[in-house]
PDB file of C-alpha atoms in Angstrom:
ATOM      1  CA  MET A   1       4.311  14.857  16.149  1.00  0.00           C
ATOM      2  CA  LEU A   2       2.790  12.069  14.085  1.00  0.00           C
ATOM      3  CA  LYS A   3       4.057   8.581  14.877  1.00  0.00           C
ATOM      4  CA  LEU A   4       4.001   5.594  12.539  1.00  0.00           C
ATOM      5  CA  TYR A   5       4.480   2.130  14.028  1.00  0.00           C
ATOM      6  CA  GLN A   6       5.797  -0.086  11.260  1.00  0.00           C
ATOM      7  CA  PHE A   7       7.820  -3.002   9.956  1.00  0.00           C
ATOM      8  CA  ALA A   8      10.500  -2.008   7.452  1.00  0.00           C
ATOM      9  CA  VAL A   9       9.419  -4.900   5.179  1.00  0.00           C
ATOM     10  CA  SER A  10       5.692  -4.119   5.285  1.00  0.00           C
ATOM     11  CA  GLY A  11       4.171  -2.902   2.045  1.00  0.00           C
ATOM     12  CA  ASN A  12       1.160  -1.691   4.005  1.00  0.00           C
ATOM     13  CA  ALA A  13       3.383   0.476   6.189  1.00  0.00           C
ATOM     14  CA  HIS A  14       5.043   1.752   3.023  1.00  0.00           C
ATOM     15  CA  LYS A  15       1.707   3.130   1.798  1.00  0.00           C
ATOM     16  CA  ALA A  16       1.608   5.391   4.830  1.00  0.00           C
ATOM     17  CA  ARG A  17       5.275   6.359   4.512  1.00  0.00           C
ATOM     18  CA  MET A  18       4.708   7.393   0.908  1.00  0.00           C
ATOM     19  CA  LEU A  19       1.754   9.642   1.669  1.00  0.00           C
ATOM     20  CA  LEU A  20       3.472  11.185   4.685  1.00  0.00           C
ATOM     21  CA  SER A  21       6.400  12.029   2.410  1.00  0.00           C
ATOM     22  CA  PHE A  22       4.267  13.310  -0.476  1.00  0.00           C
ATOM     23  CA  LEU A  23       2.422  15.581   1.966  1.00  0.00           C
ATOM     24  CA  GLY A  24       5.686  16.819   3.478  1.00  0.00           C
ATOM     25  CA  LEU A  25       4.637  15.790   6.979  1.00  0.00           C
ATOM     26  CA  ASP A  26       7.175  15.305   9.749  1.00  0.00           C
ATOM     27  CA  TYR A  27       6.672  12.075  11.639  1.00  0.00           C
ATOM     28  CA  GLU A  28       8.483   9.657  13.894  1.00  0.00           C
ATOM     29  CA  GLY A  29       8.862   6.209  12.414  1.00  0.00           C
ATOM     30  CA  ILE A  30       8.820   3.607  15.179  1.00  0.00           C
ATOM     31  CA  ALA A  31      10.166   0.181  14.238  1.00  0.00           C
ATOM     32  CA  VAL A  32       8.114  -2.629  15.747  1.00  0.00           C
ATOM     33  CA  ASP A  33      10.151  -5.696  16.730  1.00  0.00           C
ATOM     34  CA  GLY A  34       8.353  -8.412  14.817  1.00  0.00           C
ATOM     35  CA  LEU A  35      10.949 -11.083  15.639  1.00  0.00           C
ATOM     36  CA  ASN A  36      10.129 -10.749  19.330  1.00  0.00           C
ATOM     37  CA  LYS A  37       6.400 -10.275  18.611  1.00  0.00           C
ATOM     38  CA  GLN A  38       6.204  -6.743  19.949  1.00  0.00           C
ATOM     39  CA  HIS A  39       3.052  -6.335  17.836  1.00  0.00           C
ATOM     40  CA  LYS A  40       1.351  -8.971  20.014  1.00  0.00           C
ATOM     41  CA  THR A  41       2.110  -7.292  23.352  1.00  0.00           C
ATOM     42  CA  ALA A  42      -0.655  -5.765  25.459  1.00  0.00           C
ATOM     43  CA  GLU A  43       0.727  -2.279  24.829  1.00  0.00           C
ATOM     44  CA  PHE A  44       0.558  -2.671  21.060  1.00  0.00           C
ATOM     45  CA  LEU A  45      -2.778  -4.490  21.103  1.00  0.00           C
ATOM     46  CA  ALA A  46      -4.235  -1.500  22.922  1.00  0.00           C
ATOM     47  CA  MET A  47      -3.523   0.484  19.730  1.00  0.00           C
ATOM     48  CA  ASN A  48      -4.511  -2.266  17.319  1.00  0.00           C
ATOM     49  CA  PRO A  49      -6.269  -5.346  18.733  1.00  0.00           C
ATOM     50  CA  PHE A  50      -5.502  -7.192  15.477  1.00  0.00           C
ATOM     51  CA  GLY A  51      -1.775  -6.973  16.280  1.00  0.00           C
ATOM     52  CA  GLN A  52      -0.807  -5.631  12.870  1.00  0.00           C
ATOM     53  CA  VAL A  53       1.190  -2.737  11.480  1.00  0.00           C
ATOM     54  CA  PRO A  54       0.946   0.017  10.516  1.00  0.00           C
ATOM     55  CA  VAL A  55      -0.556   2.085  13.306  1.00  0.00           C
ATOM     56  CA  LEU A  56      -0.657   5.861  13.057  1.00  0.00           C
ATOM     57  CA  VAL A  57      -0.761   8.026  16.178  1.00  0.00           C
ATOM     58  CA  ASP A  58      -1.709  11.692  15.860  1.00  0.00           C
ATOM     59  CA  GLY A  59      -1.815  13.277  19.290  1.00  0.00           C
ATOM     60  CA  ASP A  60      -4.296  11.274  21.351  1.00  0.00           C
ATOM     61  CA  PHE A  61      -5.781   9.632  18.249  1.00  0.00           C
ATOM     62  CA  SER A  62      -4.513   6.244  17.080  1.00  0.00           C
ATOM     63  CA  LEU A  63      -5.597   4.500  13.915  1.00  0.00           C
ATOM     64  CA  ARG A  64      -5.030   1.010  12.540  1.00  0.00           C
ATOM     65  CA  ASP A  65      -5.198  -0.256   8.933  1.00  0.00           C
ATOM     66  CA  SER A  66      -3.151   1.143   6.071  1.00  0.00           C
ATOM     67  CA  ASN A  67      -6.117   2.194   3.955  1.00  0.00           C
ATOM     68  CA  ALA A  68      -7.801   3.940   6.871  1.00  0.00           C
ATOM     69  CA  ILE A  69      -4.518   5.733   7.515  1.00  0.00           C
ATOM     70  CA  LEU A  70      -4.403   6.879   3.879  1.00  0.00           C
ATOM     71  CA  VAL A  71      -7.959   8.221   4.172  1.00  0.00           C
ATOM     72  CA  TYR A  72      -7.197  10.026   7.428  1.00  0.00           C
ATOM     73  CA  LEU A  73      -3.969  11.621   6.241  1.00  0.00           C
ATOM     74  CA  ALA A  74      -5.497  12.683   2.937  1.00  0.00           C
ATOM     75  CA  ARG A  75      -8.556  14.221   4.541  1.00  0.00           C
ATOM     76  CA  GLN A  76      -6.768  15.755   7.538  1.00  0.00           C
ATOM     77  CA  TYR A  77      -3.644  17.054   5.805  1.00  0.00           C
ATOM     78  CA  GLY A  78      -3.867  16.560   2.052  1.00  0.00           C
ATOM     79  CA  GLY A  79      -7.071  17.904   0.625  1.00  0.00           C
ATOM     80  CA  ALA A  80      -9.339  16.850  -2.204  1.00  0.00           C
ATOM     81  CA  ASP A  81      -6.542  16.118  -4.679  1.00  0.00           C
ATOM     82  CA  TRP A  82      -5.679  12.971  -2.752  1.00  0.00           C
ATOM     83  CA  LEU A  83      -9.205  12.080  -1.643  1.00  0.00           C
ATOM     84  CA  PRO A  84     -11.962  13.828  -3.605  1.00  0.00           C
ATOM     85  CA  ASN A  85     -15.257  15.055  -2.175  1.00  0.00           C
ATOM     86  CA  GLU A  86     -17.397  14.610  -5.287  1.00  0.00           C
ATOM     87  CA  PRO A  87     -19.390  11.375  -4.825  1.00  0.00           C
ATOM     88  CA  GLN A  88     -18.507   9.621  -8.094  1.00  0.00           C
ATOM     89  CA  ALA A  89     -14.805  10.457  -7.831  1.00  0.00           C
ATOM     90  CA  LEU A  90     -14.726   9.437  -4.176  1.00  0.00           C
ATOM     91  CA  ALA A  91     -16.415   6.137  -5.024  1.00  0.00           C
ATOM     92  CA  GLN A  92     -13.803   5.427  -7.709  1.00  0.00           C
ATOM     93  CA  VAL A  93     -11.020   5.909  -5.152  1.00  0.00           C
ATOM     94  CA  MET A  94     -12.750   3.766  -2.549  1.00  0.00           C
ATOM     95  CA  ALA A  95     -13.244   0.951  -5.052  1.00  0.00           C
ATOM     96  CA  TRP A  96      -9.465   0.669  -5.452  1.00  0.00           C
ATOM     97  CA  LEU A  97      -8.961   0.748  -1.683  1.00  0.00           C
ATOM     98  CA  ALA A  98     -11.298  -2.234  -1.533  1.00  0.00           C
ATOM     99  CA  THR A  99      -9.237  -3.943  -4.237  1.00  0.00           C
ATOM    100  CA  SER A 100      -6.101  -3.456  -2.172  1.00  0.00           C
ATOM    101  CA  ALA A 101      -7.739  -5.146   0.820  1.00  0.00           C
ATOM    102  CA  ASN A 102      -9.022  -8.047  -1.281  1.00  0.00           C
ATOM    103  CA  GLU A 103      -7.440  -9.062  -4.607  1.00  0.00           C
ATOM    104  CA  LEU A 104      -4.098  -7.370  -3.894  1.00  0.00           C
ATOM    105  CA  ALA A 105      -3.861  -8.923  -0.431  1.00  0.00           C
ATOM    106  CA  TRP A 106      -4.899 -12.396  -1.590  1.00  0.00           C
ATOM    107  CA  GLY A 107      -2.762 -12.279  -4.731  1.00  0.00           C
ATOM    108  CA  PRO A 108       0.602 -10.492  -4.989  1.00  0.00           C
ATOM    109  CA  SER A 109       0.924  -9.778  -1.269  1.00  0.00           C
ATOM    110  CA  ARG A 110       0.283 -13.380  -0.292  1.00  0.00           C
ATOM    111  CA  LEU A 111       2.723 -14.709  -2.914  1.00  0.00           C
ATOM    112  CA  ARG A 112       5.404 -12.412  -1.509  1.00  0.00           C
ATOM    113  CA  VAL A 113       4.728 -13.642   2.028  1.00  0.00           C
ATOM    114  CA  HIS A 114       5.059 -17.217   0.765  1.00  0.00           C
ATOM    115  CA  TYR A 115       8.286 -16.864  -1.191  1.00  0.00           C
ATOM    116  CA  LYS A 116      10.020 -14.261   0.991  1.00  0.00           C
ATOM    117  CA  PHE A 117       8.928 -15.374   4.448  1.00  0.00           C
ATOM    118  CA  GLY A 118       7.988 -19.025   3.951  1.00  0.00           C
ATOM    119  CA  ARG A 119       4.307 -18.880   4.889  1.00  0.00           C
ATOM    120  CA  GLU A 120       2.224 -21.726   3.521  1.00  0.00           C
ATOM    121  CA  ILE A 121      -0.537 -20.587   1.159  1.00  0.00           C
ATOM    122  CA  ASN A 122      -2.592 -21.918  -1.722  1.00  0.00           C
ATOM    123  CA  VAL A 123      -0.066 -20.877  -4.371  1.00  0.00           C
ATOM    124  CA  ALA A 124      -2.199 -21.755  -7.377  1.00  0.00           C
ATOM    125  CA  GLU A 125      -5.128 -19.735  -6.063  1.00  0.00           C
ATOM    126  CA  SER A 126      -2.959 -16.683  -5.325  1.00  0.00           C
ATOM    127  CA  GLU A 127      -1.319 -16.944  -8.750  1.00  0.00           C
ATOM    128  CA  GLN A 128      -4.734 -16.941 -10.433  1.00  0.00           C
ATOM    129  CA  ILE A 129      -5.927 -13.958  -8.388  1.00  0.00           C
ATOM    130  CA  THR A 130      -2.687 -12.149  -9.263  1.00  0.00           C
ATOM    131  CA  ALA A 131      -2.983 -12.855 -12.979  1.00  0.00           C
ATOM    132  CA  ASN A 132      -6.553 -11.569 -13.033  1.00  0.00           C
ATOM    133  CA  LEU A 133      -5.627  -8.450 -11.047  1.00  0.00           C
ATOM    134  CA  LEU A 134      -2.660  -7.646 -13.270  1.00  0.00           C
ATOM    135  CA  ALA A 135      -4.813  -7.993 -16.395  1.00  0.00           C
ATOM    136  CA  ILE A 136      -7.368  -5.566 -14.950  1.00  0.00           C
ATOM    137  CA  LEU A 137      -4.669  -3.111 -13.873  1.00  0.00           C
ATOM    138  CA  GLU A 138      -3.001  -3.295 -17.275  1.00  0.00           C
ATOM    139  CA  ALA A 139      -6.282  -2.500 -19.025  1.00  0.00           C
ATOM    140  CA  GLN A 140      -7.043   0.362 -16.651  1.00  0.00           C
ATOM    141  CA  LEU A 141      -3.563   1.862 -16.960  1.00  0.00           C
ATOM    142  CA  THR A 142      -3.480   1.449 -20.722  1.00  0.00           C
ATOM    143  CA  ALA A 143      -6.451   3.789 -20.928  1.00  0.00           C
ATOM    144  CA  ASN A 144      -5.503   6.057 -18.000  1.00  0.00           C
ATOM    145  CA  ASP A 145      -2.323   7.327 -16.378  1.00  0.00           C
ATOM    146  CA  TRP A 146      -3.740   6.824 -12.874  1.00  0.00           C
ATOM    147  CA  LEU A 147      -6.128   4.318 -11.351  1.00  0.00           C
ATOM    148  CA  ALA A 148      -9.086   6.419 -10.210  1.00  0.00           C
ATOM    149  CA  LEU A 149      -8.884   9.955 -11.600  1.00  0.00           C
ATOM    150  CA  ASP A 150      -6.755  11.994 -14.003  1.00  0.00           C
ATOM    151  CA  HIS A 151      -4.125  12.532 -11.301  1.00  0.00           C
ATOM    152  CA  ILE A 152      -2.591  10.489  -8.520  1.00  0.00           C
ATOM    153  CA  THR A 153      -4.797   9.775  -5.501  1.00  0.00           C
ATOM    154  CA  ILE A 154      -4.609   7.477  -2.508  1.00  0.00           C
ATOM    155  CA  ALA A 155      -6.071   4.813  -4.817  1.00  0.00           C
ATOM    156  CA  ASP A 156      -2.669   4.585  -6.498  1.00  0.00           C
ATOM    157  CA  LEU A 157      -0.812   4.514  -3.175  1.00  0.00           C
ATOM    158  CA  ALA A 158      -3.057   1.734  -1.882  1.00  0.00           C
ATOM    159  CA  ILE A 159      -2.193  -0.517  -4.824  1.00  0.00           C
ATOM    160  CA  TYR A 160       1.388   0.537  -5.578  1.00  0.00           C
ATOM    161  CA  PRO A 161       3.577  -1.137  -2.911  1.00  0.00           C
ATOM    162  CA  TYR A 162       2.534  -4.755  -3.415  1.00  0.00           C
ATOM    163  CA  ILE A 163       2.630  -4.409  -7.192  1.00  0.00           C
ATOM    164  CA  ALA A 164       6.126  -2.917  -7.003  1.00  0.00           C
ATOM    165  CA  LEU A 165       7.088  -5.731  -4.597  1.00  0.00           C
ATOM    166  CA  ALA A 166       5.486  -8.436  -6.749  1.00  0.00           C
ATOM    167  CA  PRO A 167       8.834  -9.722  -8.096  1.00  0.00           C
ATOM    168  CA  GLU A 168       9.606 -10.878  -4.537  1.00  0.00           C
ATOM    169  CA  GLY A 169       6.603 -13.160  -4.964  1.00  0.00           C
ATOM    170  CA  LYS A 170       8.015 -14.539  -8.230  1.00  0.00           C
ATOM    171  CA  VAL A 171       5.655 -12.409 -10.327  1.00  0.00           C
ATOM    172  CA  ASP A 172       7.059 -11.262 -13.666  1.00  0.00           C
ATOM    173  CA  LEU A 173       5.890  -7.713 -14.438  1.00  0.00           C
ATOM    174  CA  SER A 174       7.583  -7.472 -17.832  1.00  0.00           C
ATOM    175  CA  PRO A 175       4.444  -8.504 -19.820  1.00  0.00           C
ATOM    176  CA  TYR A 176       2.620  -5.448 -18.434  1.00  0.00           C
ATOM    177  CA  PRO A 177       4.036  -2.263 -20.027  1.00  0.00           C
ATOM    178  CA  ALA A 178       1.249   0.007 -18.786  1.00  0.00           C
ATOM    179  CA  ILE A 179       1.784  -1.153 -15.202  1.00  0.00           C
ATOM    180  CA  LEU A 180       5.522  -0.591 -15.531  1.00  0.00           C
ATOM    181  CA  ALA A 181       4.917   2.908 -16.909  1.00  0.00           C
ATOM    182  CA  TRP A 182       2.665   3.616 -13.910  1.00  0.00           C
ATOM    183  CA  LEU A 183       5.368   2.412 -11.513  1.00  0.00           C
ATOM    184  CA  ARG A 184       7.830   4.744 -13.227  1.00  0.00           C
ATOM    185  CA  ARG A 185       5.413   7.684 -12.940  1.00  0.00           C
ATOM    186  CA  ILE A 186       5.051   7.168  -9.210  1.00  0.00           C
ATOM    187  CA  GLN A 187       8.774   6.690  -8.680  1.00  0.00           C
ATOM    188  CA  ALA A 188       9.482   9.935 -10.567  1.00  0.00           C
ATOM    189  CA  LEU A 189       7.290  12.059  -8.288  1.00  0.00           C
ATOM    190  CA  PRO A 190       8.932  14.589  -5.936  1.00  0.00           C
ATOM    191  CA  ASN A 191       9.391  13.213  -2.403  1.00  0.00           C
ATOM    192  CA  TYR A 192       8.881   9.616  -3.539  1.00  0.00           C
ATOM    193  CA  VAL A 193      10.300   7.092  -1.074  1.00  0.00           C
ATOM    194  CA  GLY A 194      11.213   3.601  -2.134  1.00  0.00           C
ATOM    195  CA  MET A 195      11.633   0.312  -0.345  1.00  0.00           C
ATOM    196  CA  THR A 196      14.050  -2.576  -0.604  1.00  0.00           C
ATOM    197  CA  GLY A 197      12.816  -5.254  -2.998  1.00  0.00           C
ATOM    198  CA  MET A 198      10.653  -3.020  -5.151  1.00  0.00           C
ATOM    199  CA  TRP A 199      10.785  -3.099  -8.924  1.00  0.00           C
ATOM    200  CA  GLU A 200      12.787  -0.196 -10.278  1.00  0.00           C
ATOM    201  CA  ALA A 201      13.381   0.981 -13.840  1.00  0.00           C
ATOM    202  CA  ALA A 202      16.699  -0.209 -15.213  1.00  0.00           C
TER     203      ALA A 202
END
């Protein structure tokens, strides 16, 4: 059986949980004890030397990094709807995965870590990155229902959690109607799984 090592509060782990659920895959969710730094033990570091969640284990194969996990699950179990084969479509998806590892991580994700968990950051810099990202997302989602293609792909799952969790970083999403409509579309999908702290339609 698939195993997912995770923190309950991790948006990156939530990406994997969402795709596992959308694909109807059975898996064992294994809670990592962050308070006691289980993710820094030798046993965990053997799976991910960076000491981060999530980690996916599929038989004798283990994989770190949320975006890599999305790619693996989509290709191994999901098919071309989630991760296309055609070069231009694939490139569009991968561009958004890169955004999730850069602007999303340095903007909304970092603001959430600051306000929810007390980590010191450059708040002004993260606020500016967030504002720019939200403007780009709003423009993209005003013209399109989904980020990369004309249907949901792992591009949407890579971006979704930390946008939905942005209010925990004191980010007001109300000025962005297209983003809110996109959040609603994802939350209305069969087998959607939510997470505490995420924006939800009233």
